[in-house]
Amino acid sequence: MIRIGSIVWGVRDLPRAVAFWSAALGYRPLREPDVDWAILVPVAGAGPQLALKLVGSEANPSPRHHLDLYADDQEAEAARLRGLGAEDVAWDYEEGADYVVLADPDGNRFCVVAAGEAAASSS
């Protein structure tokens, strides 16, 4: 048996990333972060770990991997994440897209997906 233990996210500013992703996801550091590494876990309940690794390169503008964050209220969550420092990404959305593309303060892209009633009614 094998399972995903952590999702590792490259960042340029570790303290800023810890603050952003902790607030964004309701996570906390598992232990005191190192100078170049931190592991975040859910404050309550179970969920995947998010490991933050200090990197020397800028975020890839066309990443091969990204996070999809499922939201009951996509508009409210996207606004909350923008308030925490996320920024909108210029994106060519297809008609009826159920996601919004944002970037964290390091420029890493992620999507906020409508997973509430709006998503259920489109299927």
mmCIF file with all atom_site columns, C-alpha atoms in Angstrom:
data_model
loop_
_atom_site.group_PDB
_atom_site.id
_atom_site.type_symbol
_atom_site.label_atom_id
_atom_site.label_alt_id
_atom_site.label_comp_id
_atom_site.label_asym_id
_atom_site.label_entity_id
_atom_site.label_seq_id
_atom_site.pdbx_PDB_ins_code
_atom_site.Cartn_x
_atom_site.Cartn_y
_atom_site.Cartn_z
_atom_site.occupancy
_atom_site.B_iso_or_equiv
_atom_site.pdbx_formal_charge
_atom_site.auth_seq_id
_atom_site.auth_comp_id
_atom_site.auth_asym_id
_atom_site.auth_atom_id
_atom_site.pdbx_PDB_model_num
ATOM 1   C CA . MET A 1 1   ? 0.000   0.000  0.000   1.00 0.00 ? 1   MET A CA 1
ATOM 2   C CA . ILE A 1 2   ? 1.202   3.501  -0.810  1.00 0.00 ? 2   ILE A CA 1
ATOM 3   C CA . ARG A 1 3   ? -0.300  6.930  -0.223  1.00 0.00 ? 3   ARG A CA 1
ATOM 4   C CA . ILE A 1 4   ? 0.610   10.574 -0.663  1.00 0.00 ? 4   ILE A CA 1
ATOM 5   C CA . GLY A 1 5   ? 2.299   11.789 2.522   1.00 0.00 ? 5   GLY A CA 1
ATOM 6   C CA . SER A 1 6   ? 2.737   15.467 1.633   1.00 0.00 ? 6   SER A CA 1
ATOM 7   C CA . ILE A 1 7   ? 2.206   17.855 -1.206  1.00 0.00 ? 7   ILE A CA 1
ATOM 8   C CA . VAL A 1 8   ? 5.435   19.869 -1.516  1.00 0.00 ? 8   VAL A CA 1
ATOM 9   C CA . TRP A 1 9   ? 5.120   23.488 -2.599  1.00 0.00 ? 9   TRP A CA 1
ATOM 10  C CA . GLY A 1 10  ? 8.173   25.544 -3.598  1.00 0.00 ? 10  GLY A CA 1
ATOM 11  C CA . VAL A 1 11  ? 8.222   29.074 -2.164  1.00 0.00 ? 11  VAL A CA 1
ATOM 12  C CA . ARG A 1 12  ? 10.611  32.037 -2.137  1.00 0.00 ? 12  ARG A CA 1
ATOM 13  C CA . ASP A 1 13  ? 9.574   33.487 1.239   1.00 0.00 ? 13  ASP A CA 1
ATOM 14  C CA . LEU A 1 14  ? 8.961   30.732 3.789   1.00 0.00 ? 14  LEU A CA 1
ATOM 15  C CA . PRO A 1 15  ? 7.472   32.816 6.660   1.00 0.00 ? 15  PRO A CA 1
ATOM 16  C CA . ARG A 1 16  ? 5.083   34.562 4.237   1.00 0.00 ? 16  ARG A CA 1
ATOM 17  C CA . ALA A 1 17  ? 4.055   31.202 2.730   1.00 0.00 ? 17  ALA A CA 1
ATOM 18  C CA . VAL A 1 18  ? 3.481   29.654 6.171   1.00 0.00 ? 18  VAL A CA 1
ATOM 19  C CA . ALA A 1 19  ? 1.252   32.599 7.107   1.00 0.00 ? 19  ALA A CA 1
ATOM 20  C CA . PHE A 1 20  ? -0.674  32.575 3.802   1.00 0.00 ? 20  PHE A CA 1
ATOM 21  C CA . TRP A 1 21  ? -1.296  28.826 3.520   1.00 0.00 ? 21  TRP A CA 1
ATOM 22  C CA . SER A 1 22  ? -2.069  28.432 7.234   1.00 0.00 ? 22  SER A CA 1
ATOM 23  C CA . ALA A 1 23  ? -4.752  31.126 6.998   1.00 0.00 ? 23  ALA A CA 1
ATOM 24  C CA . ALA A 1 24  ? -5.972  29.974 3.575   1.00 0.00 ? 24  ALA A CA 1
ATOM 25  C CA . LEU A 1 25  ? -6.465  26.333 4.558   1.00 0.00 ? 25  LEU A CA 1
ATOM 26  C CA . GLY A 1 26  ? -6.996  26.433 8.320   1.00 0.00 ? 26  GLY A CA 1
ATOM 27  C CA . TYR A 1 27  ? -3.628  24.718 8.818   1.00 0.00 ? 27  TYR A CA 1
ATOM 28  C CA . ARG A 1 28  ? -0.810  25.118 11.333  1.00 0.00 ? 28  ARG A CA 1
ATOM 29  C CA . PRO A 1 29  ? 2.866   24.175 11.357  1.00 0.00 ? 29  PRO A CA 1
ATOM 30  C CA . LEU A 1 30  ? 3.371   20.580 12.510  1.00 0.00 ? 30  LEU A CA 1
ATOM 31  C CA . ARG A 1 31  ? 6.491   21.766 14.361  1.00 0.00 ? 31  ARG A CA 1
ATOM 32  C CA . GLU A 1 32  ? 8.659   24.883 14.350  1.00 0.00 ? 32  GLU A CA 1
ATOM 33  C CA . PRO A 1 33  ? 9.624   25.546 10.706  1.00 0.00 ? 33  PRO A CA 1
ATOM 34  C CA . ASP A 1 34  ? 13.280  25.230 9.696   1.00 0.00 ? 34  ASP A CA 1
ATOM 35  C CA . VAL A 1 35  ? 14.951  28.020 7.787   1.00 0.00 ? 35  VAL A CA 1
ATOM 36  C CA . ASP A 1 36  ? 14.111  26.280 4.469   1.00 0.00 ? 36  ASP A CA 1
ATOM 37  C CA . TRP A 1 37  ? 11.299  23.802 5.241   1.00 0.00 ? 37  TRP A CA 1
ATOM 38  C CA . ALA A 1 38  ? 7.919   23.741 6.964   1.00 0.00 ? 38  ALA A CA 1
ATOM 39  C CA . ILE A 1 39  ? 5.170   21.136 7.192   1.00 0.00 ? 39  ILE A CA 1
ATOM 40  C CA . LEU A 1 40  ? 1.592   22.338 7.604   1.00 0.00 ? 40  LEU A CA 1
ATOM 41  C CA . VAL A 1 41  ? -1.260  20.157 8.866   1.00 0.00 ? 41  VAL A CA 1
ATOM 42  C CA . PRO A 1 42  ? -4.963  20.806 9.481   1.00 0.00 ? 42  PRO A CA 1
ATOM 43  C CA . VAL A 1 43  ? -5.741  22.624 12.736  1.00 0.00 ? 43  VAL A CA 1
ATOM 44  C CA . ALA A 1 44  ? -8.609  20.203 13.305  1.00 0.00 ? 44  ALA A CA 1
ATOM 45  C CA . GLY A 1 45  ? -9.430  16.870 11.693  1.00 0.00 ? 45  GLY A CA 1
ATOM 46  C CA . ALA A 1 46  ? -7.596  14.998 8.986   1.00 0.00 ? 46  ALA A CA 1
ATOM 47  C CA . GLY A 1 47  ? -6.274  16.154 5.648   1.00 0.00 ? 47  GLY A CA 1
ATOM 48  C CA . PRO A 1 48  ? -3.174  16.123 3.480   1.00 0.00 ? 48  PRO A CA 1
ATOM 49  C CA . GLN A 1 49  ? 0.036   17.718 4.706   1.00 0.00 ? 49  GLN A CA 1
ATOM 50  C CA . LEU A 1 50  ? 1.346   20.710 2.792   1.00 0.00 ? 50  LEU A CA 1
ATOM 51  C CA . ALA A 1 51  ? 5.139   20.910 2.924   1.00 0.00 ? 51  ALA A CA 1
ATOM 52  C CA . LEU A 1 52  ? 6.707   24.257 2.029   1.00 0.00 ? 52  LEU A CA 1
ATOM 53  C CA . LYS A 1 53  ? 10.250  24.203 0.660   1.00 0.00 ? 53  LYS A CA 1
ATOM 54  C CA . LEU A 1 54  ? 12.386  27.280 0.144   1.00 0.00 ? 54  LEU A CA 1
ATOM 55  C CA . VAL A 1 55  ? 13.468  27.481 -3.516  1.00 0.00 ? 55  VAL A CA 1
ATOM 56  C CA . GLY A 1 56  ? 15.718  29.832 -5.446  1.00 0.00 ? 56  GLY A CA 1
ATOM 57  C CA . SER A 1 57  ? 13.698  30.031 -8.649  1.00 0.00 ? 57  SER A CA 1
ATOM 58  C CA . GLU A 1 58  ? 10.620  32.034 -9.564  1.00 0.00 ? 58  GLU A CA 1
ATOM 59  C CA . ALA A 1 59  ? 7.255   30.280 -9.939  1.00 0.00 ? 59  ALA A CA 1
ATOM 60  C CA . ASN A 1 60  ? 6.686   28.678 -13.329 1.00 0.00 ? 60  ASN A CA 1
ATOM 61  C CA . PRO A 1 61  ? 4.098   30.714 -15.281 1.00 0.00 ? 61  PRO A CA 1
ATOM 62  C CA . SER A 1 62  ? 2.927   27.474 -16.902 1.00 0.00 ? 62  SER A CA 1
ATOM 63  C CA . PRO A 1 63  ? 3.140   24.908 -14.092 1.00 0.00 ? 63  PRO A CA 1
ATOM 64  C CA . ARG A 1 64  ? 2.534   21.238 -14.703 1.00 0.00 ? 64  ARG A CA 1
ATOM 65  C CA . HIS A 1 65  ? 1.023   20.784 -11.232 1.00 0.00 ? 65  HIS A CA 1
ATOM 66  C CA . HIS A 1 66  ? -1.252  22.920 -9.103  1.00 0.00 ? 66  HIS A CA 1
ATOM 67  C CA . LEU A 1 67  ? -3.732  22.691 -6.237  1.00 0.00 ? 67  LEU A CA 1
ATOM 68  C CA . ASP A 1 68  ? -7.503  22.632 -6.721  1.00 0.00 ? 68  ASP A CA 1
ATOM 69  C CA . LEU A 1 69  ? -9.194  24.018 -3.621  1.00 0.00 ? 69  LEU A CA 1
ATOM 70  C CA . TYR A 1 70  ? -12.868 23.018 -3.428  1.00 0.00 ? 70  TYR A CA 1
ATOM 71  C CA . ALA A 1 71  ? -15.187 25.691 -2.037  1.00 0.00 ? 71  ALA A CA 1
ATOM 72  C CA . ASP A 1 72  ? -18.861 25.663 -1.080  1.00 0.00 ? 72  ASP A CA 1
ATOM 73  C CA . ASP A 1 73  ? -18.950 29.431 -1.766  1.00 0.00 ? 73  ASP A CA 1
ATOM 74  C CA . GLN A 1 74  ? -16.372 30.023 -4.472  1.00 0.00 ? 74  GLN A CA 1
ATOM 75  C CA . GLU A 1 75  ? -16.862 33.786 -4.679  1.00 0.00 ? 75  GLU A CA 1
ATOM 76  C CA . ALA A 1 76  ? -16.497 34.293 -0.926  1.00 0.00 ? 76  ALA A CA 1
ATOM 77  C CA . GLU A 1 77  ? -13.458 32.003 -0.673  1.00 0.00 ? 77  GLU A CA 1
ATOM 78  C CA . ALA A 1 78  ? -11.709 33.613 -3.647  1.00 0.00 ? 78  ALA A CA 1
ATOM 79  C CA . ALA A 1 79  ? -12.321 37.040 -2.074  1.00 0.00 ? 79  ALA A CA 1
ATOM 80  C CA . ARG A 1 80  ? -10.991 35.803 1.283   1.00 0.00 ? 80  ARG A CA 1
ATOM 81  C CA . LEU A 1 81  ? -7.860  34.408 -0.382  1.00 0.00 ? 81  LEU A CA 1
ATOM 82  C CA . ARG A 1 82  ? -7.305  37.687 -2.240  1.00 0.00 ? 82  ARG A CA 1
ATOM 83  C CA . GLY A 1 83  ? -7.532  39.422 1.131   1.00 0.00 ? 83  GLY A CA 1
ATOM 84  C CA . LEU A 1 84  ? -4.755  37.143 2.391   1.00 0.00 ? 84  LEU A CA 1
ATOM 85  C CA . GLY A 1 85  ? -2.489  38.093 -0.530  1.00 0.00 ? 85  GLY A CA 1
ATOM 86  C CA . ALA A 1 86  ? -3.544  35.902 -3.458  1.00 0.00 ? 86  ALA A CA 1
ATOM 87  C CA . GLU A 1 87  ? -3.811  37.567 -6.850  1.00 0.00 ? 87  GLU A CA 1
ATOM 88  C CA . ASP A 1 88  ? -5.910  36.856 -9.924  1.00 0.00 ? 88  ASP A CA 1
ATOM 89  C CA . VAL A 1 89  ? -4.153  35.216 -12.869 1.00 0.00 ? 89  VAL A CA 1
ATOM 90  C CA . ALA A 1 90  ? -5.018  36.314 -16.405 1.00 0.00 ? 90  ALA A CA 1
ATOM 91  C CA . TRP A 1 91  ? -6.681  33.189 -17.770 1.00 0.00 ? 91  TRP A CA 1
ATOM 92  C CA . ASP A 1 92  ? -8.691  32.289 -20.877 1.00 0.00 ? 92  ASP A CA 1
ATOM 93  C CA . TYR A 1 93  ? -11.688 30.661 -19.184 1.00 0.00 ? 93  TYR A CA 1
ATOM 94  C CA . GLU A 1 94  ? -13.919 28.372 -21.185 1.00 0.00 ? 94  GLU A CA 1
ATOM 95  C CA . GLU A 1 95  ? -17.658 29.036 -21.063 1.00 0.00 ? 95  GLU A CA 1
ATOM 96  C CA . GLY A 1 96  ? -19.183 27.713 -17.843 1.00 0.00 ? 96  GLY A CA 1
ATOM 97  C CA . ALA A 1 97  ? -15.831 27.306 -16.077 1.00 0.00 ? 97  ALA A CA 1
ATOM 98  C CA . ASP A 1 98  ? -16.341 26.230 -12.456 1.00 0.00 ? 98  ASP A CA 1
ATOM 99  C CA . TYR A 1 99  ? -12.937 27.470 -11.281 1.00 0.00 ? 99  TYR A CA 1
ATOM 100 C CA . VAL A 1 100 ? -11.014 30.690 -10.694 1.00 0.00 ? 100 VAL A CA 1
ATOM 101 C CA . VAL A 1 101 ? -7.230  30.762 -11.163 1.00 0.00 ? 101 VAL A CA 1
ATOM 102 C CA . LEU A 1 102 ? -5.308  32.597 -8.452  1.00 0.00 ? 102 LEU A CA 1
ATOM 103 C CA . ALA A 1 103 ? -1.643  32.833 -7.464  1.00 0.00 ? 103 ALA A CA 1
ATOM 104 C CA . ASP A 1 104 ? -0.273  32.748 -3.936  1.00 0.00 ? 104 ASP A CA 1
ATOM 105 C CA . PRO A 1 105 ? 2.119   35.518 -2.800  1.00 0.00 ? 105 PRO A CA 1
ATOM 106 C CA . ASP A 1 106 ? 5.025   33.573 -4.358  1.00 0.00 ? 106 ASP A CA 1
ATOM 107 C CA . GLY A 1 107 ? 3.252   33.347 -7.732  1.00 0.00 ? 107 GLY A CA 1
ATOM 108 C CA . ASN A 1 108 ? 2.309   29.661 -7.435  1.00 0.00 ? 108 ASN A CA 1
ATOM 109 C CA . ARG A 1 109 ? -0.984  29.120 -9.237  1.00 0.00 ? 109 ARG A CA 1
ATOM 110 C CA . PHE A 1 110 ? -3.955  27.314 -7.749  1.00 0.00 ? 110 PHE A CA 1
ATOM 111 C CA . CYS A 1 111 ? -7.661  27.047 -8.523  1.00 0.00 ? 111 CYS A CA 1
ATOM 112 C CA . VAL A 1 112 ? -10.699 27.712 -6.390  1.00 0.00 ? 112 VAL A CA 1
ATOM 113 C CA . VAL A 1 113 ? -13.352 25.301 -7.679  1.00 0.00 ? 113 VAL A CA 1
ATOM 114 C CA . ALA A 1 114 ? -17.088 25.757 -7.122  1.00 0.00 ? 114 ALA A CA 1
ATOM 115 C CA . ALA A 1 115 ? -17.958 22.567 -5.276  1.00 0.00 ? 115 ALA A CA 1
ATOM 116 C CA . GLY A 1 116 ? -21.199 23.711 -3.663  1.00 0.00 ? 116 GLY A CA 1
ATOM 117 C CA . GLU A 1 117 ? -24.659 24.079 -5.166  1.00 0.00 ? 117 GLU A CA 1
ATOM 118 C CA . ALA A 1 118 ? -23.353 25.880 -8.270  1.00 0.00 ? 118 ALA A CA 1
ATOM 119 C CA . ALA A 1 119 ? -21.155 22.895 -9.161  1.00 0.00 ? 119 ALA A CA 1
ATOM 120 C CA . ALA A 1 120 ? -23.890 20.364 -8.384  1.00 0.00 ? 120 ALA A CA 1
ATOM 121 C CA . SER A 1 121 ? -26.442 22.113 -10.594 1.00 0.00 ? 121 SER A CA 1
ATOM 122 C CA . SER A 1 122 ? -24.141 22.062 -13.654 1.00 0.00 ? 122 SER A CA 1
ATOM 123 C CA . SER A 1 123 ? -23.851 18.273 -13.782 1.00 0.00 ? 123 SER A CA 1
#
